[in-house]
Coordinates of C-alpha atoms and ligand atoms in Angstrom, one line a residue:
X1 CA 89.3 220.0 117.2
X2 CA 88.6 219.2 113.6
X3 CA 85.6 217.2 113.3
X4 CA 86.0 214.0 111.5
X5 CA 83.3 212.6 108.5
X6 CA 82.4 209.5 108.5
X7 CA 82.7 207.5 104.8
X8 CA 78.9 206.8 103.9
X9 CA 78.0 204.4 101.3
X10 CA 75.2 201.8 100.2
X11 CA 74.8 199.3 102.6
X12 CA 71.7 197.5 101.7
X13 CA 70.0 197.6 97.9
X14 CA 66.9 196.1 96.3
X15 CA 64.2 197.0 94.4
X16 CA 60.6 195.8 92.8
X17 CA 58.6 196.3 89.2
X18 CA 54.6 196.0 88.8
X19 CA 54.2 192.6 87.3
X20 CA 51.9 194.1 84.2
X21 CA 53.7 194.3 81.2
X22 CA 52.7 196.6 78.5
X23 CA 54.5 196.1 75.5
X24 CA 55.0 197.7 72.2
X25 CA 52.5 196.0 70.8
X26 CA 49.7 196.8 73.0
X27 CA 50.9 200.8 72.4
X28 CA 50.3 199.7 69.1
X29 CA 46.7 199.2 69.8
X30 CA 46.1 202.3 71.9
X31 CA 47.9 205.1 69.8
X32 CA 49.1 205.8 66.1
X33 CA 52.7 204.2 67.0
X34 CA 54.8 201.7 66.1
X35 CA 57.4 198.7 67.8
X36 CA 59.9 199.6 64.8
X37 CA 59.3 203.5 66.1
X38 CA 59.7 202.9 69.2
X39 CA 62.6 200.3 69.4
X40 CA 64.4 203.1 67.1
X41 CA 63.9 206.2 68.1
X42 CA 64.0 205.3 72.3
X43 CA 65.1 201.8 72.8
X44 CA 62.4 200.6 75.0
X45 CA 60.8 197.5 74.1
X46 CA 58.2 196.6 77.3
X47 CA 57.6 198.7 80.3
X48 CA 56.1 197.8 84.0
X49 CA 52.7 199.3 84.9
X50 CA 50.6 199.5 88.5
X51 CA 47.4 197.7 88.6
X52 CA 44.7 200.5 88.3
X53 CA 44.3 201.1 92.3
X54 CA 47.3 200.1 93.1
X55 CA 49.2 203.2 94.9
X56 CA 53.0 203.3 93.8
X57 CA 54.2 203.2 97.3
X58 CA 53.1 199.7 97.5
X59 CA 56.3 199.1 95.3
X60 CA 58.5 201.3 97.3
X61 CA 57.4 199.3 100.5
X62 CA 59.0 196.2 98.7
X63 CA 61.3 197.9 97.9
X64 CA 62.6 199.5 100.5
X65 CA 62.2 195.9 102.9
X66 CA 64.6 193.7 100.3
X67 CA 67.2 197.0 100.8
X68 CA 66.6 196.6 104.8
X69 CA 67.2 192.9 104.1
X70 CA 70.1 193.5 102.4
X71 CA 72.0 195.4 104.6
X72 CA 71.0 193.1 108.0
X73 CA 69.5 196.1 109.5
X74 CA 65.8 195.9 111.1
X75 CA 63.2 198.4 110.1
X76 CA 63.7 199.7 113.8
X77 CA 67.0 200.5 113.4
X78 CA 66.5 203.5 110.7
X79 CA 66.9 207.0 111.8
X80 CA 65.3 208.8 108.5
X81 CA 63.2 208.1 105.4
X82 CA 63.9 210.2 102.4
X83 CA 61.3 209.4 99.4
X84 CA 62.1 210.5 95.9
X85 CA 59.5 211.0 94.4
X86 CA 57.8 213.0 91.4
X87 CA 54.6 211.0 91.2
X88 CA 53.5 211.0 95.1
X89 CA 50.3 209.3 95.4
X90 CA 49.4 211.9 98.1
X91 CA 50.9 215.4 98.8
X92 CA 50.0 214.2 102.0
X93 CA 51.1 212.2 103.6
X94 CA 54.3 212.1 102.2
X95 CA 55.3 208.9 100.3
X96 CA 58.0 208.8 103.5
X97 CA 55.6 209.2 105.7
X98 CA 53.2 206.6 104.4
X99 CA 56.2 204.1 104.1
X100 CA 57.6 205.2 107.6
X101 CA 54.2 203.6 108.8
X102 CA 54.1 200.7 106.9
X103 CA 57.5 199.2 107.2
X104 CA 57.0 200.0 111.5
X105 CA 60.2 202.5 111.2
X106 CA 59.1 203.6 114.3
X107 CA 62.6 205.8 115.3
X108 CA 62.5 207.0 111.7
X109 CA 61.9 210.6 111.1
X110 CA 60.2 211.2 107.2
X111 CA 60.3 213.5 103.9
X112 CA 59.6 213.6 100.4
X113 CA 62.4 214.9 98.2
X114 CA 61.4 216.3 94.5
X115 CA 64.3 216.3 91.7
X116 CA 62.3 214.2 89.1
X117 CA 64.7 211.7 87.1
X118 CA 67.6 213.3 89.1
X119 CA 65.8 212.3 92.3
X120 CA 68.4 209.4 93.7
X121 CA 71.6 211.5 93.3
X122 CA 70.0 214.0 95.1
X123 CA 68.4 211.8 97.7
X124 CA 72.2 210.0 98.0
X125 CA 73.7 213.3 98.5
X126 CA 71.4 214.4 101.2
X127 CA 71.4 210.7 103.4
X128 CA 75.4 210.9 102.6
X129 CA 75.5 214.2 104.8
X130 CA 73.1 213.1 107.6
X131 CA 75.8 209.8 108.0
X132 CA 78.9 211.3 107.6
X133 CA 78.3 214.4 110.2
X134 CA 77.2 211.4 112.8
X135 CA 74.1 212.8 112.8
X136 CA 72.0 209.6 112.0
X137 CA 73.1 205.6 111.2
X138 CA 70.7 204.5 109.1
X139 CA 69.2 206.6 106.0
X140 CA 66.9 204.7 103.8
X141 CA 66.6 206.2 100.4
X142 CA 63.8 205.4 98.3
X143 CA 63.0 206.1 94.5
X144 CA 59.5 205.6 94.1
X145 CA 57.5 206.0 91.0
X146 CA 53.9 205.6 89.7
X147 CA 54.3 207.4 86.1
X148 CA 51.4 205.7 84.3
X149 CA 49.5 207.8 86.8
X150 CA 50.4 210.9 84.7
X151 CA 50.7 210.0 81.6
X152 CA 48.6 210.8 79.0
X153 CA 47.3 207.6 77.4
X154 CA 46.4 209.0 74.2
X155 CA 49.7 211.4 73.3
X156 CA 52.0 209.0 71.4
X157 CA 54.9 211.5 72.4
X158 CA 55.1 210.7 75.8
X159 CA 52.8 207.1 76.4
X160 CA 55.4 205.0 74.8
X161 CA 58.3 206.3 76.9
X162 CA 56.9 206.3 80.8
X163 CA 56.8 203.2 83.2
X164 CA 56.5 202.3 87.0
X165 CA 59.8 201.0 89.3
X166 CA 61.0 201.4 92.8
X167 CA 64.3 201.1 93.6
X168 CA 65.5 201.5 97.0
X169 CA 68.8 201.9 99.1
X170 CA 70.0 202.1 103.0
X171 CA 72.8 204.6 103.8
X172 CA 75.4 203.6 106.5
X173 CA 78.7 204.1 107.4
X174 CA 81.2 202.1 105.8
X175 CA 84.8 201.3 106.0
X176 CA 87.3 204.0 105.2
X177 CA 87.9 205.2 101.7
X178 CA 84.8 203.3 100.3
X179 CA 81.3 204.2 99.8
X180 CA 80.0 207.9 98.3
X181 CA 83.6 209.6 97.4
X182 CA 81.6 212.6 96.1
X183 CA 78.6 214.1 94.5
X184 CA 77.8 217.1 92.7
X185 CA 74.3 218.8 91.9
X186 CA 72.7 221.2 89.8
X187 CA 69.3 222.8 88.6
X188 CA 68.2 225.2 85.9
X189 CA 64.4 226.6 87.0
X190 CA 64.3 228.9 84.1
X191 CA 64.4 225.6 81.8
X192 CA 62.0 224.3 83.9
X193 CA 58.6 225.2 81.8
X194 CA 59.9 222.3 79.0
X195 CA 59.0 219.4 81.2
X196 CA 56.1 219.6 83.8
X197 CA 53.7 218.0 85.8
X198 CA 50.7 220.3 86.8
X199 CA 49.4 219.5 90.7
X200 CA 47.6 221.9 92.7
X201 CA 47.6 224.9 90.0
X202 CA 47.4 225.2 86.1
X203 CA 48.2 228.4 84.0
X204 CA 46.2 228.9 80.9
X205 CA 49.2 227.9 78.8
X206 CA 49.5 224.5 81.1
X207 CA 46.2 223.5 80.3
X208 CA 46.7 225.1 76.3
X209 CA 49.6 222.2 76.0
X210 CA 47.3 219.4 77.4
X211 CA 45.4 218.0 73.9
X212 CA 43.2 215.6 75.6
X213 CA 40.5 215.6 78.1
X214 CA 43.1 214.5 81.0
X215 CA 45.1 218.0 81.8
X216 CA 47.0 216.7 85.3
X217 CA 49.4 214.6 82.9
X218 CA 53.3 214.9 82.1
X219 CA 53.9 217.1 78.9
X220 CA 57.2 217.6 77.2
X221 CA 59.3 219.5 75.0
X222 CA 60.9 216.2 73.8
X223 CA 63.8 217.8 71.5
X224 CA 64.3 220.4 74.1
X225 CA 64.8 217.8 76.9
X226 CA 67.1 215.5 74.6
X227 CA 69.4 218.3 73.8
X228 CA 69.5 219.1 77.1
X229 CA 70.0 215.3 78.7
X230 CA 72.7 214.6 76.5
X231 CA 74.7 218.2 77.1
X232 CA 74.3 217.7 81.2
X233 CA 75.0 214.1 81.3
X234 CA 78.4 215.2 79.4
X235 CA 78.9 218.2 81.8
X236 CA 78.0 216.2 85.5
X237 CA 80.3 213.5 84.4
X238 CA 83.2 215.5 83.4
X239 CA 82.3 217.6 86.5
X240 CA 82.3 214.5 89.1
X241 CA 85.6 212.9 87.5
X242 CA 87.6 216.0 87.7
X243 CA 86.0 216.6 91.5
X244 CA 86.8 213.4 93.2
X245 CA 90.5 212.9 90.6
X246 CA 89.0 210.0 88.5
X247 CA 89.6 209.2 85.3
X248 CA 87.5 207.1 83.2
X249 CA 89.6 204.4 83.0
X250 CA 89.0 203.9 86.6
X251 CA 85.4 203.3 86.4
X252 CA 84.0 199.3 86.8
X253 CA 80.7 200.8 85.7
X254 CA 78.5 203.6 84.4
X255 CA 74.9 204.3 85.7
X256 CA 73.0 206.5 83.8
X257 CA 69.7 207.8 84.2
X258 CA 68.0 206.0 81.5
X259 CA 65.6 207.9 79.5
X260 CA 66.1 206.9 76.1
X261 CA 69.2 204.9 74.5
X262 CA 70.2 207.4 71.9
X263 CA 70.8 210.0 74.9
X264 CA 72.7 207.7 76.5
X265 CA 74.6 206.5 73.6
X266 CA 75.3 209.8 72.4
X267 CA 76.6 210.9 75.5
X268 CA 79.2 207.9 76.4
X269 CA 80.0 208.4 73.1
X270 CA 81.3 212.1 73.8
X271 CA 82.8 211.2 77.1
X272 CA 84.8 207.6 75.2
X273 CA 83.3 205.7 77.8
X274 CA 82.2 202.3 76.3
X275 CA 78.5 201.3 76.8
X276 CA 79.5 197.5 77.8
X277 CA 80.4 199.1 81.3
X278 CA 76.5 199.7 82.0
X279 CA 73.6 197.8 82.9
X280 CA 71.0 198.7 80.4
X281 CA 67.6 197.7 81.8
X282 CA 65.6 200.8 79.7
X283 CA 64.3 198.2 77.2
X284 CA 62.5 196.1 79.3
X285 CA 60.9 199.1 81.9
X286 CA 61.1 202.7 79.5
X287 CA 61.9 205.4 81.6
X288 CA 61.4 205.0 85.5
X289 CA 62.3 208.5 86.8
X290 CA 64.1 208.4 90.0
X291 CA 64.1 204.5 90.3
X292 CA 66.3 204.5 86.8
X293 CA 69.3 204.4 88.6
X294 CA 69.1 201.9 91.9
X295 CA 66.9 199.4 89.9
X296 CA 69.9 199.5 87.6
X297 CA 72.7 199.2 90.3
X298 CA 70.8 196.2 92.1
X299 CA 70.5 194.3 88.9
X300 CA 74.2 194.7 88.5
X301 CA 75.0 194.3 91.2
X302 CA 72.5 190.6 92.0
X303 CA 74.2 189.9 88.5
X304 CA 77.9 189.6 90.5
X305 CA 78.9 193.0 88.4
X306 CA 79.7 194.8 91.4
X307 CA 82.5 193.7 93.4
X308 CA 84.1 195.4 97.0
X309 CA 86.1 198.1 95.6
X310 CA 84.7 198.8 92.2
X311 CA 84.5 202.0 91.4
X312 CA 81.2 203.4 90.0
X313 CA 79.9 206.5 88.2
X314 CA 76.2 207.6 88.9
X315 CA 74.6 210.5 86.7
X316 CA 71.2 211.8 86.5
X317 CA 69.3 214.3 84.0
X318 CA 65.5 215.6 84.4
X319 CA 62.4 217.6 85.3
X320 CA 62.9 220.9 87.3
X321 CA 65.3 220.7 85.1
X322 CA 67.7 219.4 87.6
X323 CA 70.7 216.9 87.1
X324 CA 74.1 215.4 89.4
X325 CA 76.7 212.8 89.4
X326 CA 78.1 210.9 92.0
X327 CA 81.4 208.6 92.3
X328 CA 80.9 205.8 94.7
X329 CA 83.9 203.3 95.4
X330 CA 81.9 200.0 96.1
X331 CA 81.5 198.2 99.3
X332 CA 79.9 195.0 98.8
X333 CA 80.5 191.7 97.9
X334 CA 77.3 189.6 97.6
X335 CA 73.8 190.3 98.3
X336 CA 73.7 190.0 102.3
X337 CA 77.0 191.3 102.7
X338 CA 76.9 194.7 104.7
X339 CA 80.2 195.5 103.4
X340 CA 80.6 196.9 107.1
X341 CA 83.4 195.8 109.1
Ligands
LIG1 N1 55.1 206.8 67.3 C1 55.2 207.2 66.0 N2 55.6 208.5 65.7 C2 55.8 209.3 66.7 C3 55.7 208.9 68.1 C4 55.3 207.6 68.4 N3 55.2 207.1 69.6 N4 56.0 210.0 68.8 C5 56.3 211.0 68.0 N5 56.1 210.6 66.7 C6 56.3 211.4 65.5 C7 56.2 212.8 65.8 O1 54.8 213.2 65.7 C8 57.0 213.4 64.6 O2 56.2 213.4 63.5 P1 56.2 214.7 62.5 O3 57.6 214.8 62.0 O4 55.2 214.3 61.5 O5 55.7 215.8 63.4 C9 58.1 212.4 64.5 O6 57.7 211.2 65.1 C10 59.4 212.8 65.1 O7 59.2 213.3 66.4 P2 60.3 213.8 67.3 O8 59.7 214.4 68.6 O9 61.2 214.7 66.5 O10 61.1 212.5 67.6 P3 62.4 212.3 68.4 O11 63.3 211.5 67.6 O12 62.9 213.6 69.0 O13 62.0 211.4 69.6 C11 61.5 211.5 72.0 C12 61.0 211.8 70.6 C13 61.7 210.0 72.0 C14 60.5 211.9 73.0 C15 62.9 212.2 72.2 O14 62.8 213.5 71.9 C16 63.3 212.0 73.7 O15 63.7 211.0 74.1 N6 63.4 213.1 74.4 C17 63.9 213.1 75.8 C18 63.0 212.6 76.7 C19 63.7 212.5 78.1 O16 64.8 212.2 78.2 N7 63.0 212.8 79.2 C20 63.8 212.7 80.4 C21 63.2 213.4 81.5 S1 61.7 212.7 81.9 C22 61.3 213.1 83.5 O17 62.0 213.8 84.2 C23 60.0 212.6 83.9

């Protein structure tokens, strides 16, 4: 007998910033840089930063409790954490396992996932499989990032472009012929070396890189990564359309991984998508990794841009290098409803 998938989509969203705002301004004051720079070259006008001591899973714990709110589920009732993460504030515990704990997820089994930027699509994919096969009901996904804790403070290339977010998500199944129609994946490892984040081991050339005292920080090949981000996020959108049959027409709205707005604008541009059809929220928190993405569809979607049935393009670019898409036909109304029958 022919086993049959279940549809999977988002049935619960939310998502929380740090309240400290660093602004352009105060960059200005801490490295040779400039608003007019800035504002030009990436878009990004203010960013959100942890308190110093504050661990960034304290903002994937809010996180993740307004998406549990959202889709009228108790923390009980979740069968598996999945953290992305590429700023863990300890290899171990994981992130999951530290939330798993904290939210009292007590039937909830618990892992980190690593893609960097790309880190929701793949987290989405991998909850979307655990759902459909039947396997679990409840996957909370959460996109959890603490960047200012690996940023070097004193390298205008990278300071002015990094802040913290959590965005979170709960996986269910949903009616049929909504929720996650498709997603696609990729990686490139051999790119890998233009973008990294030494942990437990540094090679001489690591350290070489590293200008300043602080060596355990995020470096990057900046023009390498843009040409990159803006050839990929062509490719997994063109990739994803022709996949699930979808033609851009039939997209309510774009999300992006948000990185910088030229990337993005270059890229829309390419694909004659029109950037009204996305929720920009890179100038007010820079580039927020993983949480890019579901900060950005919770805004929209708390903003009554989302409506049951929209059809919606995800795609992600970054460290590893990895990138993915993912087509999701809507299945919400209004914050509370679980858009399950
Ligand atoms: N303020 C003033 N000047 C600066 C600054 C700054 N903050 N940063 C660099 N400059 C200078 C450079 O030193 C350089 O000066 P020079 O010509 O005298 O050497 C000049 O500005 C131009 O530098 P570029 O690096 O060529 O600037 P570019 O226009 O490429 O912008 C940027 C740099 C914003 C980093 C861009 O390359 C970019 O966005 N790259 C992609 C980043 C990205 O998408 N990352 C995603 C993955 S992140 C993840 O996974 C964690």
């Amino acid at each position: 007998m022919k086993t049959r998938f279940k549809p999977a989509g988002i049935i619960g969203i939310g998502s929380c910033l740090p309240e400290n705002v660093l602004t352009n301004s105060d960059l200005e004051k801490m490295v040779d840089t400039s608003d007019e720079w800035i504002i030009k070259r990436t878009g990004i006008r203010e960013r959100r930063i942890l308190d110093k001591g504050q661990p960034a899973y304290s903002i994937g714990y809010e996180a993740a409790l307004r998406a549990i709110e959202d889709a009228g589920i108790s923390a009980e009732d979740i069968d598996l954490i999945i953290v992305a993460t590429e700023t863990p504030d300890y290899l171990t515990p994981s992130t999951a396992c530290i939330l798993q704990g904290k939210l009292g997820a007590r039937n909830a089994a618990a892992f980190d996932l690593n893609a960097a930027c790309t880190g929701m699509i793949y987290a989405l994919s991998v909850a979307r499989q655990y759902v459909s096969s039947g396997t679990y009901r409840y996957v909370l996904v959460v996109c959890c990032e603490g960047l200012s804790k690996v940023t070097d403070w004193q390298d205008r290339k990278t300071c002015v472009l990094f802040g913290d977010a959590a965005g979170a998500v709960v996986i269910g199944e949903v009616e049929e012929g909504y929720g996650i129609i498709d997603t696609y994946l990729g990686s490139d490892g051999e790119a890998g070396r233009c973008l990294t984040i030494p942990c437990c081991h540094m090679d001489e050339s690591d350290i070489e890189k590293r200008t300043h005292e602080n060596k355990r920080v995020l470096w990057m090949d900046g023009s390498e990564v843009f040409k990159f981000a803006v050839r990929i996020m062509e490719h997994a959108t063109e990739k994803i359309l022709d996949l699930t049959g979808t033609l851009p027409g039939d997209l309510k709205m774009i999300f992006p991984h948000q990185a910088n707005v030229r990337i993005i604008e270059g890229a829309l541009k390419r694909l004659g998508i029109s950037d009204e059809n996305m929720m920009p929220v890179i100038h007010k928190y820079g580039n927020i990794s993983s949480a890019s993405i579901p900060v950005s569809i919770d805004e929209a979607y708390r903003a009554g841009r989302l409506l049951k049935g929209d059809k919606i393009l995800l795609v992600g670019f970054g460290g590893g290098l990895t990138w993915g898409s993912a087509i999701i036909r809507w299945n919400k109304n209004q914050p509370g409803d679980t858009g399950v029958n």
